[in-house]
CSV table of C-alpha atoms in Angstrom, one decimal:
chain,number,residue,atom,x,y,z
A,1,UNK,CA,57.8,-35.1,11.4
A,2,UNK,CA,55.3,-32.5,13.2
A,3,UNK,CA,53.9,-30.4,11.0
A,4,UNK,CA,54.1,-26.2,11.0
A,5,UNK,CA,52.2,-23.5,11.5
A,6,UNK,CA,51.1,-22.3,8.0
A,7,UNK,CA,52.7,-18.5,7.2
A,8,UNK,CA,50.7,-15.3,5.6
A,9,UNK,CA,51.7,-15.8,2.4
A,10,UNK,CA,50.1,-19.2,2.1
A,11,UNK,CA,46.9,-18.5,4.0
A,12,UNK,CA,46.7,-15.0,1.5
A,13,UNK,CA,47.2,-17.6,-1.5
A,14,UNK,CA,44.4,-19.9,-0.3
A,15,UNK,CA,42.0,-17.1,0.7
A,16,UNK,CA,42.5,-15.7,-3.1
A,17,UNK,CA,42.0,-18.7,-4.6
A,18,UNK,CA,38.7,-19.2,-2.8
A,19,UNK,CA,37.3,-16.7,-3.4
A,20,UNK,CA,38.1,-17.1,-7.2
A,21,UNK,CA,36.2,-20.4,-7.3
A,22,UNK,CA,33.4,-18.8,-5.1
A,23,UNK,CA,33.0,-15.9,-8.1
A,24,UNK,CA,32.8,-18.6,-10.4
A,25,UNK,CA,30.0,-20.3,-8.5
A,26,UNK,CA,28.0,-16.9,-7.8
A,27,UNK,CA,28.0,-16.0,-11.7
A,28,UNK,CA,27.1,-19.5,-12.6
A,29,UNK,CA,24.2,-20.1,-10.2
A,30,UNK,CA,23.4,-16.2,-11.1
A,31,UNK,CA,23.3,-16.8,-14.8
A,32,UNK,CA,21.1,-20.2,-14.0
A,33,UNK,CA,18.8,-18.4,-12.1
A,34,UNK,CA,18.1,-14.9,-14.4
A,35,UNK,CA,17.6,-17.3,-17.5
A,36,UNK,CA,14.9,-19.6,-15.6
A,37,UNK,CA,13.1,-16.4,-13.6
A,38,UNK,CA,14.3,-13.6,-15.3
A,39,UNK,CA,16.5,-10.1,-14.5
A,40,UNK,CA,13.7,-9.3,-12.1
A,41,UNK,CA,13.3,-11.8,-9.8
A,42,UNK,CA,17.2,-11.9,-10.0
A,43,UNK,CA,17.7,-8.6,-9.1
A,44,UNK,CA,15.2,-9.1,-6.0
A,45,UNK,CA,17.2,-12.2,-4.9
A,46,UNK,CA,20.5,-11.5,-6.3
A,47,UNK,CA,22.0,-11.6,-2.4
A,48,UNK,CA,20.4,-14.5,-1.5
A,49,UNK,CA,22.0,-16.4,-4.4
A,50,UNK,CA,25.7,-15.5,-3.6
A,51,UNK,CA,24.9,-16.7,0.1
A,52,UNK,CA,23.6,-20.0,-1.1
A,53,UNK,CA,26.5,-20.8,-3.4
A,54,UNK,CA,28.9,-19.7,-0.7
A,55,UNK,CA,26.9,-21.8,1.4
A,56,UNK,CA,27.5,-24.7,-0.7
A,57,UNK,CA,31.1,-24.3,-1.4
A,58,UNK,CA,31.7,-24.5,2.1
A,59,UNK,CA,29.5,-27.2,2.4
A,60,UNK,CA,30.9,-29.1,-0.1
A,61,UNK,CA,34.2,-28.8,1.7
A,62,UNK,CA,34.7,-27.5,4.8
A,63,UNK,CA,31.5,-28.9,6.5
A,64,UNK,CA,32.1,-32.1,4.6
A,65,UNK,CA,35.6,-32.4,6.2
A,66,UNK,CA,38.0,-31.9,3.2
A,67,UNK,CA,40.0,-29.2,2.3
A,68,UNK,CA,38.9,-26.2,-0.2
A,69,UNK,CA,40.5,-25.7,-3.2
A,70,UNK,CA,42.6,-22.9,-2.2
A,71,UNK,CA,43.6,-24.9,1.1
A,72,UNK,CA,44.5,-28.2,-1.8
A,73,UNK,CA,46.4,-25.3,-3.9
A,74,UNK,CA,48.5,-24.2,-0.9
A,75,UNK,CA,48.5,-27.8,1.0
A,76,UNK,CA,47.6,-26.1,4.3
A,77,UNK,CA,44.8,-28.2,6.6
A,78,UNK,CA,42.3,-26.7,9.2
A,79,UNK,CA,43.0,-27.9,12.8
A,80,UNK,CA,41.2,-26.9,16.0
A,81,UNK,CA,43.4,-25.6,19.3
A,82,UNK,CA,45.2,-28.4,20.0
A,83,UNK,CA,46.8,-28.6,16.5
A,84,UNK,CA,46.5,-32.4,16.7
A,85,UNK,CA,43.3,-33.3,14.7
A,86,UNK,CA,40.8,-31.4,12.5
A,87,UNK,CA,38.2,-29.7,13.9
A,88,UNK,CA,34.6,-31.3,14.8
A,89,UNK,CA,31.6,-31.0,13.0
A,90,UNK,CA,30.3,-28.2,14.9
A,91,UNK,CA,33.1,-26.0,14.8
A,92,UNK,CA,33.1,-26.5,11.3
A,93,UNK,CA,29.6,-26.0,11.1
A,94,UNK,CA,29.9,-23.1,13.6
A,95,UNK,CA,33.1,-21.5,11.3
A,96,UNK,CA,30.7,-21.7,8.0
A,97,UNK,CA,28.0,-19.4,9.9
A,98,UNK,CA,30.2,-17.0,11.3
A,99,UNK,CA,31.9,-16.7,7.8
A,100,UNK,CA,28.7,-16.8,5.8
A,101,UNK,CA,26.1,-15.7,7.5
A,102,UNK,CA,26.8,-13.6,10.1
A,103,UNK,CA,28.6,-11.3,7.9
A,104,UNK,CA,25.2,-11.1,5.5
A,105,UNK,CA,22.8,-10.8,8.1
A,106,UNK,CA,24.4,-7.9,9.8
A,107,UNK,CA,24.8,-6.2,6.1
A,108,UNK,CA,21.0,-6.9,5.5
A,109,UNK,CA,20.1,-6.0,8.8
A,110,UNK,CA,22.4,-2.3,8.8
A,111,UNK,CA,21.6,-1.2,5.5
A,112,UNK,CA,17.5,-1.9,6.2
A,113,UNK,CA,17.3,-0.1,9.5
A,114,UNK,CA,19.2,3.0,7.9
A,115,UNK,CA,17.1,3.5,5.0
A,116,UNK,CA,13.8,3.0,6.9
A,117,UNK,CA,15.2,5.1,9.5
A,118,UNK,CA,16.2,7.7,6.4
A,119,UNK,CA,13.1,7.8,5.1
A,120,UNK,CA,11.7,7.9,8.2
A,121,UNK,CA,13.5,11.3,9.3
A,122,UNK,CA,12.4,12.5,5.5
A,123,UNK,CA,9.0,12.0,6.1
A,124,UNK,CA,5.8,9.7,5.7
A,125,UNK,CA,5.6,7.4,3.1
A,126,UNK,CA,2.9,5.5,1.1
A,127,UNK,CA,2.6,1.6,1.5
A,128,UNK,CA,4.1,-0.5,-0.4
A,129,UNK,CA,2.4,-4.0,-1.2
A,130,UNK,CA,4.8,-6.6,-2.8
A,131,UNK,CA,4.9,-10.4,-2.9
A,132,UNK,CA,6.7,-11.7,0.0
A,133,UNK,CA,10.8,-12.5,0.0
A,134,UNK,CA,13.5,-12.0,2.2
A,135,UNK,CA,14.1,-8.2,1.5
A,136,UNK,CA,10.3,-8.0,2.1
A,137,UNK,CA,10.5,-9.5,5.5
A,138,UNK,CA,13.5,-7.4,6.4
A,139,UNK,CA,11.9,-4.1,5.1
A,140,UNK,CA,8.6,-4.9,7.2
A,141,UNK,CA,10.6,-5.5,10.3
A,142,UNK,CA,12.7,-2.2,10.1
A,143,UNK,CA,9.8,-0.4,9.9
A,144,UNK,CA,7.8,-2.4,12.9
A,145,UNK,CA,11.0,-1.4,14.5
A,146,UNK,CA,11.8,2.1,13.8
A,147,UNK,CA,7.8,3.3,13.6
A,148,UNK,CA,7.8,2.6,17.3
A,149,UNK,CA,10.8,5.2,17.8
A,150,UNK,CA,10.5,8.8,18.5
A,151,UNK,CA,11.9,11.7,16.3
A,152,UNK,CA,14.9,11.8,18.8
A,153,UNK,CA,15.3,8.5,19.0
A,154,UNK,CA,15.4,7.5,15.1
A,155,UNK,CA,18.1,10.4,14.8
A,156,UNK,CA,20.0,9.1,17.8
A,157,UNK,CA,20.1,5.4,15.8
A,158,UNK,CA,20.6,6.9,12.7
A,159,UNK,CA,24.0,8.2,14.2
A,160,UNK,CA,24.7,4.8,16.0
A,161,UNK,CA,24.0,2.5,13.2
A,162,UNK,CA,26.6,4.8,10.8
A,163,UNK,CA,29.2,4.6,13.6
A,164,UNK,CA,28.9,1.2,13.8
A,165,UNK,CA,28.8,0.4,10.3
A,166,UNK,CA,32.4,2.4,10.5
A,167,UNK,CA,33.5,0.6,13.3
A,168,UNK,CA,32.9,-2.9,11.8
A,169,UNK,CA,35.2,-1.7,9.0
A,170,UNK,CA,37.9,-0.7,11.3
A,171,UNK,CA,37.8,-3.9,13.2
A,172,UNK,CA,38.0,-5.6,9.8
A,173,UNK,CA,41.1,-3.4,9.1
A,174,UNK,CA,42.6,-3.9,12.7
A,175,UNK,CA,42.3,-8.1,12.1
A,176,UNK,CA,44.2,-8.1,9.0
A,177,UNK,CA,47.0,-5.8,10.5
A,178,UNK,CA,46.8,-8.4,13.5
A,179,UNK,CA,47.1,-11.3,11.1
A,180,UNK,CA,50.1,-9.6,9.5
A,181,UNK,CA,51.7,-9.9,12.8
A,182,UNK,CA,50.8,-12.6,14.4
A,183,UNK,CA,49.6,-15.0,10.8
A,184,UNK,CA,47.4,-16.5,13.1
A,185,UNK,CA,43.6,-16.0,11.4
A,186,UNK,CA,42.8,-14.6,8.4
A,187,UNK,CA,39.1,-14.6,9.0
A,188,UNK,CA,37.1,-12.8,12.0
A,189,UNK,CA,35.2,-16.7,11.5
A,190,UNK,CA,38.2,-18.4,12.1
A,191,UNK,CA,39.4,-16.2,15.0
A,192,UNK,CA,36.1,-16.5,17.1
A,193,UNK,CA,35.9,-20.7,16.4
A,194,UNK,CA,39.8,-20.8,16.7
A,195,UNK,CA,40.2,-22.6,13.8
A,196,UNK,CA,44.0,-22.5,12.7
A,197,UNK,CA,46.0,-23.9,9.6
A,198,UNK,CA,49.2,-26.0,9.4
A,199,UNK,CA,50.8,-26.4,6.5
A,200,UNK,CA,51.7,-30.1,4.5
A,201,UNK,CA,54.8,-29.4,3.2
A,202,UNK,CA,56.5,-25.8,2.4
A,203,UNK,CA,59.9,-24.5,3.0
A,204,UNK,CA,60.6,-23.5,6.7
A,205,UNK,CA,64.0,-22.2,6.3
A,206,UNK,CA,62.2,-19.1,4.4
A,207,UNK,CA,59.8,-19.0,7.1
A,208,UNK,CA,61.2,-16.5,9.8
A,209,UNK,CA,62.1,-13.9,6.9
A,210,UNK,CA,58.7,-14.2,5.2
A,211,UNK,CA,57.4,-13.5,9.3
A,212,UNK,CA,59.3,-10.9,9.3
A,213,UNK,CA,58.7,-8.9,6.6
A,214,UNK,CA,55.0,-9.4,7.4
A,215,UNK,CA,55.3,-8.4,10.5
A,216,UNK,CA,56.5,-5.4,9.3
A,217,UNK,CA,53.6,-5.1,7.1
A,218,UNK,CA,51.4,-5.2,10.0
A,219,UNK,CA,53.0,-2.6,11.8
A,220,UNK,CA,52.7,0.0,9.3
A,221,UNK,CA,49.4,-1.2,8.5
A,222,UNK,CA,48.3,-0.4,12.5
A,223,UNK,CA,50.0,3.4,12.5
A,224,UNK,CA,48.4,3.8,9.1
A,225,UNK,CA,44.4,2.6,10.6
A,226,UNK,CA,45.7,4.5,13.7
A,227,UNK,CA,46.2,7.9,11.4
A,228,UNK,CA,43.2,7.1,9.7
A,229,UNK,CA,41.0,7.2,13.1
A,230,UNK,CA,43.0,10.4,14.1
A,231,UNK,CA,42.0,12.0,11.4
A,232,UNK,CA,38.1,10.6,11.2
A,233,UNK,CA,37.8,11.5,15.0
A,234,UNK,CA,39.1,15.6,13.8
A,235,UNK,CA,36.8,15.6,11.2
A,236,UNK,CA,33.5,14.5,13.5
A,237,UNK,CA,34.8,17.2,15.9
A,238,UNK,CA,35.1,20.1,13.4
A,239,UNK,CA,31.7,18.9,11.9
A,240,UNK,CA,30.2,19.3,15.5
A,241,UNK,CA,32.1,22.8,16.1
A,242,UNK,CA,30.7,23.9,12.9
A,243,UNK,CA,27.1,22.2,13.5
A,244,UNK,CA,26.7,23.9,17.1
A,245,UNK,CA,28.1,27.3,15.5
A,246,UNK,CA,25.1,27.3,13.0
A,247,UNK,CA,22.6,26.4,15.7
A,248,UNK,CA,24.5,29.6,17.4
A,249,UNK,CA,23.7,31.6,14.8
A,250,UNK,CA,20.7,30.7,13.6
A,251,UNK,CA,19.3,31.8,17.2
A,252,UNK,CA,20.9,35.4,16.7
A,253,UNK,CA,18.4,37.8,17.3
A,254,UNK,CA,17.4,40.0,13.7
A,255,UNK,CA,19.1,43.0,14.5
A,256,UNK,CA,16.2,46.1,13.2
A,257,UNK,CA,13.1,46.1,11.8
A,258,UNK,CA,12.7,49.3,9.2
A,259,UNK,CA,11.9,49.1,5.9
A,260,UNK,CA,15.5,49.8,4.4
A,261,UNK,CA,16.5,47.0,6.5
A,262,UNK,CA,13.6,44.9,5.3
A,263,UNK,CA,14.6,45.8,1.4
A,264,UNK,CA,18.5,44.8,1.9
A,265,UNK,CA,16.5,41.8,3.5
A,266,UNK,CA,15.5,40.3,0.1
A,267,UNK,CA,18.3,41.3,-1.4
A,268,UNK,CA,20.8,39.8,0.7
A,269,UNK,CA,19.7,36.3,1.0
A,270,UNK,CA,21.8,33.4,1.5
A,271,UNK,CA,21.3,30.7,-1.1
A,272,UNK,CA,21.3,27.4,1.0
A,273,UNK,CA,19.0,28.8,3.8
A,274,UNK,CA,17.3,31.3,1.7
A,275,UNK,CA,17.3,33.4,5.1
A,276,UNK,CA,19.2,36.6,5.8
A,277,UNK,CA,23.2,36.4,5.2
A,278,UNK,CA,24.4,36.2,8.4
A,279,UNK,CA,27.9,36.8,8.9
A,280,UNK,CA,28.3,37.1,5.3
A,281,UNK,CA,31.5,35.0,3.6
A,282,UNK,CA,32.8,35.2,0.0
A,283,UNK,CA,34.0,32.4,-1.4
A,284,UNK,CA,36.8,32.7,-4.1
A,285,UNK,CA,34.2,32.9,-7.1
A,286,UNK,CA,32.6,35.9,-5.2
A,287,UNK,CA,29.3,34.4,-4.2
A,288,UNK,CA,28.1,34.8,-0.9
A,289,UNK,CA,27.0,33.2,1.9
A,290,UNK,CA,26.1,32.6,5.6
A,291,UNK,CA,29.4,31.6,7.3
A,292,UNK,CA,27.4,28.7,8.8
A,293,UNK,CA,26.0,27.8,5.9
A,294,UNK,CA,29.0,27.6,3.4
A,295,UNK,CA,30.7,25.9,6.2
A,296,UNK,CA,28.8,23.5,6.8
A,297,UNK,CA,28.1,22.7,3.1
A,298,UNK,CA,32.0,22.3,2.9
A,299,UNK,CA,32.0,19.6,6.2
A,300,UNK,CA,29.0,17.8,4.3
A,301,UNK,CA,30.4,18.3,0.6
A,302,UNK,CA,33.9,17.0,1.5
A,303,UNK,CA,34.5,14.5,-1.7
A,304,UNK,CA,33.2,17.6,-3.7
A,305,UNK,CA,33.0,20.7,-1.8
A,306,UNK,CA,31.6,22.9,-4.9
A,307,UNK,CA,29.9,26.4,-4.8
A,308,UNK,CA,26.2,26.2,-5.0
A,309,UNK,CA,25.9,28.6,-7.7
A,310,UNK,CA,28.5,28.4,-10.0
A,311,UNK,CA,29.8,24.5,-9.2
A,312,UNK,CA,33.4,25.7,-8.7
A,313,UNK,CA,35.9,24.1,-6.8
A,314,UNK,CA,36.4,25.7,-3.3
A,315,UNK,CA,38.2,22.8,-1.3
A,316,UNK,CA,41.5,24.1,-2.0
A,317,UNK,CA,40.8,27.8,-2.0
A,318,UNK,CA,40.8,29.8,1.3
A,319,UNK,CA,37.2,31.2,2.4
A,320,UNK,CA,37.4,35.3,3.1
A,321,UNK,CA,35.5,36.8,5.5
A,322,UNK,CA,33.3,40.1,3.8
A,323,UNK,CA,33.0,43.3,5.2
């Protein structure tokens, strides 16, 4: 009897189970390590230890050709395109590194290049001289990297490594959805070494249903990552509006020069710029503010747009326009 392709519910079931034992393997090899070097050198290498227990789970298994736990739980086996044999060495070998360490490196490699390039756009910083380790070797190859950038440039990759730190999220989120409907790969690994399942023994007249109602599933799980970019792209595009408005009015031209003029000067100064209120807004608590200013504080404070002075809620309340 030919075997079948294995459904969502039991890929889901094996992925969870995985990554169950693989928890169990990072804490234990984490404990190990902190009680032989101490908290430290565990915090300095704490990354480096998941990836090498993940590594040899997979090892262990996949690499060695036998099946992971969560694939025994399930009794669902890995087979290459032509769904006749298990796949060869290399592919497994080549699934392992897409799984395990492509996903770390790029991590590593993202979240070192945006704080160098962070600090960077802050200012100058003092050298720092540490034993060598990984982070190390990362940290002095951001900044190799970004201290040969210009102002312009760092700002520019600033912006490019955030979207794409976004973007590998949404392609994360889009693959699932895809696997919903299809229940084809689970993994972004398994997709690029085409490395499917098929399962031992299960019940296939429940199998169209359970297809179905994932399918289903998937749809709603596109229009909902569809909304979600909709409403990312709206918010980038008011945060520009807003940006190029305060540029606008930051270039106004000071409108008088006496010294009544200069006295409502100091008196009349916006908080956040500590410049002359232009355009002056009141929020609900009666402070006020440069339109700009408060507007932009509101785009950049949007998990907790709060007034400056006072701390008071103002995402909910309208902003008023002063005479």
């Amino acid at each position: 009897m030919p075997l079948q392709p294995a459904n969502q519910p039991q890929i889901i079931r094996s992925t969870q189970k995985d990554d169950y034992y693989q928890n169990c393997l990072r804490n234990n090899a984490s404990e190990a390590f902190q009680t032989l070097a101490g908290s430290k050198k565990w915090l300095e290498w704490r990354r480096e230890i998941e990836l090498l227990s993940d590594l040899a789970y997979y090892c262990l298994t996949t690499f060695a050709g036998f099946q992971t736990l969560g694939e025994e739980y399930v009794s669902i086996l890995q087979v290459d395109p032509t769904k006749r044999k298990v796949p060869s060495r290399a592919r497994r070998a080549a699934l392992i590194c897409l799984h395990v360490f492509v996903p770390y490196l790029l991590d590593r490699t993202l979240a070192r290049l945006e704080r160098e390039l962070q600090a960077e756009t802050a200012g100058p910083r003092a050298p720092q001289t540490r034993g060598w380790n990984l982070t190390s070797f990362f940290r002095e190859r951001a900044q190799w990297a970004v201290g040969r950038l210009a102002e312009t440039q760092r700002r520019t990759l600033l912006h490019a490594t955030y979207v794409l730190r976004k973007g590998i999220t949404f392609a994360h989120r889009l693959h699932v959805a895809l696997f919903y409907i299809n229940g084809a790969f689970y993994h972004l690994g398994k997709r690029v070494s085409d490395v499917c399942y098929l399962r031992v023994r299960g019940l296939p007249g429940d199998d169209r249903a359970v297809r179905t109602s994932y399918k289903l599933l998937g749809a709603v799980s596109v229009l909902q990552l569809a909304l979600t970019v909709a409403l990312q792209i709206n918010n980038f595009r008011q945060r520009q509006r807003a940006r190029q408005e305060w540029k606008q009015y930051r270039n106004l031209a000071s409108s008088g020069s006496s010294s009544l003029d200069l006295l409502s000067a100091r008196t009349s100064r916006c908080i956040l710029c500590l410049e002359q209120r232009r355009h002056s807004t009141a929020t609900p608590c009666g402070h006020l503010f440069c339109w700009e200013c408060i507007t932009e504080w509101c785009n950049t404070k949007v998990l907790n747009a709060s007034c400056e002075i006072v701390k008071t809620d103002v995402r909910a309340c309208r902003i008023d326009l002063a005479c």
